[in-house]
GROMACS .gro file of N, CA and C in nm:
model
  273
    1UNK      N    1   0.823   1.154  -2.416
    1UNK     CA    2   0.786   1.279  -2.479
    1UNK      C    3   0.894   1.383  -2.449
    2UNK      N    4   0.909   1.456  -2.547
    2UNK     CA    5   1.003   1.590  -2.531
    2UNK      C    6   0.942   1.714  -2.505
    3UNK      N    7   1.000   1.790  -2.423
    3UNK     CA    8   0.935   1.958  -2.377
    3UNK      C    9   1.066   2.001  -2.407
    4UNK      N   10   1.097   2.136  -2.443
    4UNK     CA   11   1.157   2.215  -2.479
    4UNK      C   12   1.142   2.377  -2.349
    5UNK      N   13   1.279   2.409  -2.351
    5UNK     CA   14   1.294   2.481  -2.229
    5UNK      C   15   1.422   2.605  -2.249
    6UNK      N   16   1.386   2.711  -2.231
    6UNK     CA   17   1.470   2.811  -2.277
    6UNK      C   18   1.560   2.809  -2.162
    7UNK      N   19   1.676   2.795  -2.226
    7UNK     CA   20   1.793   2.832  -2.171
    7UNK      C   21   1.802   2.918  -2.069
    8UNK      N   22   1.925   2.849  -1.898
    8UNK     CA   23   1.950   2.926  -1.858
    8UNK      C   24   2.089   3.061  -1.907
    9UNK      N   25   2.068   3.188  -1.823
    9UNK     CA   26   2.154   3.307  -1.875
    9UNK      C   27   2.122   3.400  -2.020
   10UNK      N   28   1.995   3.366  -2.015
   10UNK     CA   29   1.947   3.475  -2.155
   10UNK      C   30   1.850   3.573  -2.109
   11UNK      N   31   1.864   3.674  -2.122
   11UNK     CA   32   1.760   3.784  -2.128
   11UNK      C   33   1.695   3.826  -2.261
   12UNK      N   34   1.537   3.811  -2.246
   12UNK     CA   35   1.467   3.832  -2.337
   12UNK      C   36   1.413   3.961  -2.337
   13UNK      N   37   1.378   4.064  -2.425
   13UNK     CA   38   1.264   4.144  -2.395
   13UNK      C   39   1.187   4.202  -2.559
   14UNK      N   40   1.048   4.203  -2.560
   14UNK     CA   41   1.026   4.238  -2.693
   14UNK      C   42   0.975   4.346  -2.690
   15UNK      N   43   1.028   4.426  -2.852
   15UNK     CA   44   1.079   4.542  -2.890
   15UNK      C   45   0.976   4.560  -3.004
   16UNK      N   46   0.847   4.624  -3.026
   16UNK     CA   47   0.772   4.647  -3.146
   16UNK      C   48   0.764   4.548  -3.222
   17UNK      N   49   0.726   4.466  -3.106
   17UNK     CA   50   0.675   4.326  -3.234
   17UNK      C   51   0.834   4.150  -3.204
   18UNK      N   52   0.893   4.239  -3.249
   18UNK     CA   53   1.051   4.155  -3.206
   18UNK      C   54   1.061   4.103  -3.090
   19UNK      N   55   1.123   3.988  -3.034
   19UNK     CA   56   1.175   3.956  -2.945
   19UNK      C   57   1.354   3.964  -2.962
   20UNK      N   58   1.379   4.028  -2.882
   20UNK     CA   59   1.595   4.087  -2.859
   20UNK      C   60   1.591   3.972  -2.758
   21UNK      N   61   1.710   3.908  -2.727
   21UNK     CA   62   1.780   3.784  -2.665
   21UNK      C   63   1.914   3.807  -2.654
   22UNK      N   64   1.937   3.873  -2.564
   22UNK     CA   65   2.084   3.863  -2.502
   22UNK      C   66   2.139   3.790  -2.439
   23UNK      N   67   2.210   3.673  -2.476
   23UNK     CA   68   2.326   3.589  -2.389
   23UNK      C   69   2.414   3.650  -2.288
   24UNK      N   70   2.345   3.670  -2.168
   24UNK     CA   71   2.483   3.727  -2.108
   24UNK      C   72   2.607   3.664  -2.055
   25UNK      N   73   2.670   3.577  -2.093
   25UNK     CA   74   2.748   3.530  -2.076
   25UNK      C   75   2.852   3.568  -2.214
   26UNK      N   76   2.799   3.549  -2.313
   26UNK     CA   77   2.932   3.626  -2.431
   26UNK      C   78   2.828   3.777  -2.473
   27UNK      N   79   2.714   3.798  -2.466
   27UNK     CA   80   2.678   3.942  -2.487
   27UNK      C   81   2.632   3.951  -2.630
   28UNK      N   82   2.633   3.843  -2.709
   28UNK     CA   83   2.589   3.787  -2.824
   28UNK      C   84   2.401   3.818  -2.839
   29UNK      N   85   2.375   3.892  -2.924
   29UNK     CA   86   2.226   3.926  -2.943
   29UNK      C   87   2.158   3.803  -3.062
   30UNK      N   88   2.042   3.802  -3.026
   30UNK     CA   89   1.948   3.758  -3.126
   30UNK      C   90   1.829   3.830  -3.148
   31UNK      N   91   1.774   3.865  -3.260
   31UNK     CA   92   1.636   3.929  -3.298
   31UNK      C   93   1.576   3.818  -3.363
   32UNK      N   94   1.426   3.823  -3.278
   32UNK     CA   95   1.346   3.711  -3.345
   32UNK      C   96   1.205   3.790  -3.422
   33UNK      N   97   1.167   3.751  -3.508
   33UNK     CA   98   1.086   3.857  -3.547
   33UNK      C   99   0.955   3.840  -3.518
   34UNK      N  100   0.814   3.886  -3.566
   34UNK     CA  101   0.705   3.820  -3.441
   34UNK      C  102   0.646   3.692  -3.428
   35UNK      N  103   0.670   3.639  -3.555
   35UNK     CA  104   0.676   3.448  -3.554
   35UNK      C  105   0.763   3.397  -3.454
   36UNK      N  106   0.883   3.458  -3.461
   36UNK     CA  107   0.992   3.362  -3.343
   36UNK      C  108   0.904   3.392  -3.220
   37UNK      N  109   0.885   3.546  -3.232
   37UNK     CA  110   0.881   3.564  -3.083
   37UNK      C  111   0.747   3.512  -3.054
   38UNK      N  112   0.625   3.492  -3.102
   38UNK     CA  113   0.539   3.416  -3.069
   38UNK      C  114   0.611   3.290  -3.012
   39UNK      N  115   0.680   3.225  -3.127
   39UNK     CA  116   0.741   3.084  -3.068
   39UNK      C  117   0.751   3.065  -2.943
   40UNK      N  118   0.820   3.166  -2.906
   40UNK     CA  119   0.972   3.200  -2.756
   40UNK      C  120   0.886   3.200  -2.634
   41UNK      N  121   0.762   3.264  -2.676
   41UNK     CA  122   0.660   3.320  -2.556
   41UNK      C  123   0.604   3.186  -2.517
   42UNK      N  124   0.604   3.090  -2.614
   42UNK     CA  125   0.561   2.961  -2.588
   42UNK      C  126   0.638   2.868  -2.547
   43UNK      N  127   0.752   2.845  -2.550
   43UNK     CA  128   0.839   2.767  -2.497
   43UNK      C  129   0.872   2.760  -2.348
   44UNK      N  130   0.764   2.718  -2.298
   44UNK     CA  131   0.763   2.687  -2.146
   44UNK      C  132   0.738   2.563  -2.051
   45UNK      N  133   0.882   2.513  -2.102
   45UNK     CA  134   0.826   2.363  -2.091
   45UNK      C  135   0.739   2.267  -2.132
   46UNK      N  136   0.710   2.306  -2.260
   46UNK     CA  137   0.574   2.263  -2.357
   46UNK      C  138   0.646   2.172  -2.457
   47UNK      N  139   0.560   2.094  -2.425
   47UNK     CA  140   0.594   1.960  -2.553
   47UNK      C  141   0.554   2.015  -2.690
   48UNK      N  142   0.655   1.966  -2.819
   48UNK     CA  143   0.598   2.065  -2.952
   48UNK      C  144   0.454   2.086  -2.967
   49UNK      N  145   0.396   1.971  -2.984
   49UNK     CA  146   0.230   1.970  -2.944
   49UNK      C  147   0.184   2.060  -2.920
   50UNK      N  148   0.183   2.106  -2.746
   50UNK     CA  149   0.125   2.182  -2.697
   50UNK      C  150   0.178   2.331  -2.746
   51UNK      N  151   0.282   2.347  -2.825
   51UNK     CA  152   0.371   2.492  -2.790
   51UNK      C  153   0.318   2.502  -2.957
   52UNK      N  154   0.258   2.424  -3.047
   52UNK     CA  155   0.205   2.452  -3.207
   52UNK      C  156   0.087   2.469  -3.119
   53UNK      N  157  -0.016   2.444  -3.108
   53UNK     CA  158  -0.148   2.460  -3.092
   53UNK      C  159  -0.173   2.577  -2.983
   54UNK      N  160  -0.076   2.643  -2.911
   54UNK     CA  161  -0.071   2.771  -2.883
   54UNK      C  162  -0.015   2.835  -2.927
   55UNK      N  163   0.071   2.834  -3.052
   55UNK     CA  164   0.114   2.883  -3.130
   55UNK      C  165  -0.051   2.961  -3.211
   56UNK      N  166  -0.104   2.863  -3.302
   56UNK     CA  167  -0.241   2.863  -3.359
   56UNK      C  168  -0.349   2.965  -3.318
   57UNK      N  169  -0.316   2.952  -3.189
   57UNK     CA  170  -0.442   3.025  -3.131
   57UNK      C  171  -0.393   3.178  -3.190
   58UNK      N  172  -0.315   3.234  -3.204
   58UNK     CA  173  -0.280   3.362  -3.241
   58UNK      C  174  -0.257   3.384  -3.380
   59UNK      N  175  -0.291   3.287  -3.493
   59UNK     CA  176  -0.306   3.304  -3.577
   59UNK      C  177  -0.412   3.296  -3.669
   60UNK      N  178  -0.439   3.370  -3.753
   60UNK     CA  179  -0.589   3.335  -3.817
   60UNK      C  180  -0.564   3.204  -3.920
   61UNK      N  181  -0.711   3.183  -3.921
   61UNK     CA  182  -0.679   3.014  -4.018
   61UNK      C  183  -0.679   3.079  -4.142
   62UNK      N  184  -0.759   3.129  -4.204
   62UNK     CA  185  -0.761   3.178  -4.355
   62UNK      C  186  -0.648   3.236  -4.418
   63UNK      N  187  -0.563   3.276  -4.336
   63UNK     CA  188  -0.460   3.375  -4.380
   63UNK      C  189  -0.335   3.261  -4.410
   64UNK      N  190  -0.327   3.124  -4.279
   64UNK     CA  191  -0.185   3.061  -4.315
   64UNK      C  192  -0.280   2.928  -4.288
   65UNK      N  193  -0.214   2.820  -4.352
   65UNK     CA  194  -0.264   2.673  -4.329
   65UNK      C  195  -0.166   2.599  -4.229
   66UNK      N  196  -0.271   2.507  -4.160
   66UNK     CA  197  -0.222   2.467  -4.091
   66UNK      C  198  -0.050   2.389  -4.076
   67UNK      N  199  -0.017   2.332  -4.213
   67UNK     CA  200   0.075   2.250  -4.253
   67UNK      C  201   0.219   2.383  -4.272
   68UNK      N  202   0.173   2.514  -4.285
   68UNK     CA  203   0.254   2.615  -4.280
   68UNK      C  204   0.295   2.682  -4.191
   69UNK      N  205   0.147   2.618  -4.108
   69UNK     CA  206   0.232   2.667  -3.944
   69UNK      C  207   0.328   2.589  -3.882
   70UNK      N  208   0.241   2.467  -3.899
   70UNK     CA  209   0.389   2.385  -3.850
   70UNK      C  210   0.514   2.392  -3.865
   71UNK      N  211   0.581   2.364  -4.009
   71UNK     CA  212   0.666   2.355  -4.103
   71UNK      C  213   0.728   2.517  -4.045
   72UNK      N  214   0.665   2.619  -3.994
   72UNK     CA  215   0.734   2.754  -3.929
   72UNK      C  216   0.804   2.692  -3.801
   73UNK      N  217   0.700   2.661  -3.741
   73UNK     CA  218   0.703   2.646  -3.612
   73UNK      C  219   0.848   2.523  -3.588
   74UNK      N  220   0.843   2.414  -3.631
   74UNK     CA  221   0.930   2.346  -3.659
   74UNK      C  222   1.075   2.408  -3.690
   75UNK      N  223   1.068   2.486  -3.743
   75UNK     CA  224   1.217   2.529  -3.857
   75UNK      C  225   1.235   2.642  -3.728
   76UNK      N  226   1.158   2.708  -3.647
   76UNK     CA  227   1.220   2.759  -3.557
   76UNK      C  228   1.305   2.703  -3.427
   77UNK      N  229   1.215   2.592  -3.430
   77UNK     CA  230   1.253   2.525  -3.281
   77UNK      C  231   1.406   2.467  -3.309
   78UNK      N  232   1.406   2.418  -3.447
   78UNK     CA  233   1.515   2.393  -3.485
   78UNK      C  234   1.590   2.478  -3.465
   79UNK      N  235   1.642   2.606  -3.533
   79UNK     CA  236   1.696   2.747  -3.472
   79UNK      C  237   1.753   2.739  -3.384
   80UNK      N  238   1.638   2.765  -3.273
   80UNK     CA  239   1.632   2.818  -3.155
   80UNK      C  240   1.768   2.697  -3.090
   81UNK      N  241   1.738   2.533  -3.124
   81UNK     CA  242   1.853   2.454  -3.068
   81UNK      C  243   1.944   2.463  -3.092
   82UNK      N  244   1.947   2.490  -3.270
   82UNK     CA  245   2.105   2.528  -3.336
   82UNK      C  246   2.193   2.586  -3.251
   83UNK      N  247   2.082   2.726  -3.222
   83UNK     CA  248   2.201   2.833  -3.132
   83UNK      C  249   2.203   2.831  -3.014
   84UNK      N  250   2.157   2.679  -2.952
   84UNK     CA  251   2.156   2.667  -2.847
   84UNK      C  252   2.065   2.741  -2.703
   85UNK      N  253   1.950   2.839  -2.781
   85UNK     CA  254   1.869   2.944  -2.684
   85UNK      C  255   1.805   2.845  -2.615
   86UNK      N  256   1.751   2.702  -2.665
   86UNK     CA  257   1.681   2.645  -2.573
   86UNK      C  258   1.716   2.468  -2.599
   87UNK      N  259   1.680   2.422  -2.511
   87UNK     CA  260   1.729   2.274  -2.528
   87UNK      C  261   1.588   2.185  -2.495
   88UNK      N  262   1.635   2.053  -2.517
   88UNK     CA  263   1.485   1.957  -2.527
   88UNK      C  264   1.544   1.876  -2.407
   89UNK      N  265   1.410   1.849  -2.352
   89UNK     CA  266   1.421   1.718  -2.191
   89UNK      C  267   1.314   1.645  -2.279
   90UNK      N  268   1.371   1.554  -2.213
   90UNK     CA  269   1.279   1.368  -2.216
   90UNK      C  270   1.226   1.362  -2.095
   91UNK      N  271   1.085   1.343  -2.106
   91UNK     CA  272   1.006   1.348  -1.986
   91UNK      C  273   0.941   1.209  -1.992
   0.00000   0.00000   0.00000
């Protein structure tokens, strides 16, 4: 199984909703908006599994379907590896 784990040397802090992500090592910013930053708040060593279904809990069902959360949730995590903010362990 894979857990996902935010990177060491980033400072996070959220800003009206946003999560800001400063690399301090090049000083390089990221704004996540409150989907990411839901994401981000969840990425704590949580296997995708667990880090969608606490994702969920903060969203209403009527408003987004389940298959749309994912398909978010997914396309972030992706992101988030692209730019390297967090990386995956094999557990």
């Amino acid at each position: 199984m894979k857990i996902y784990k935010k990177k060491d040397g980033l400072l996070a802090r959220k800003i009206e909703g946003e999560t800001v992500i400063v690399e301090t090592n090049t000083g390089f910013c990221h704004v996540l908006n409150s989907i990411g930053s839901l994401i981000w708040e969840n990425i704590n060593e949580n296997s995708f599994d667990a880090m969608l279904e606490n994702v969920k809990k903060y969203i209403d069902p009527s408003t987004v379907d389940n298959q749309t959360i994912c398909q978010d949730v997914t396309e972030y995590v992706s992101i988030l590896l692209q730019k390297e903010l967090i990386e995956e362990k094999e557990i």
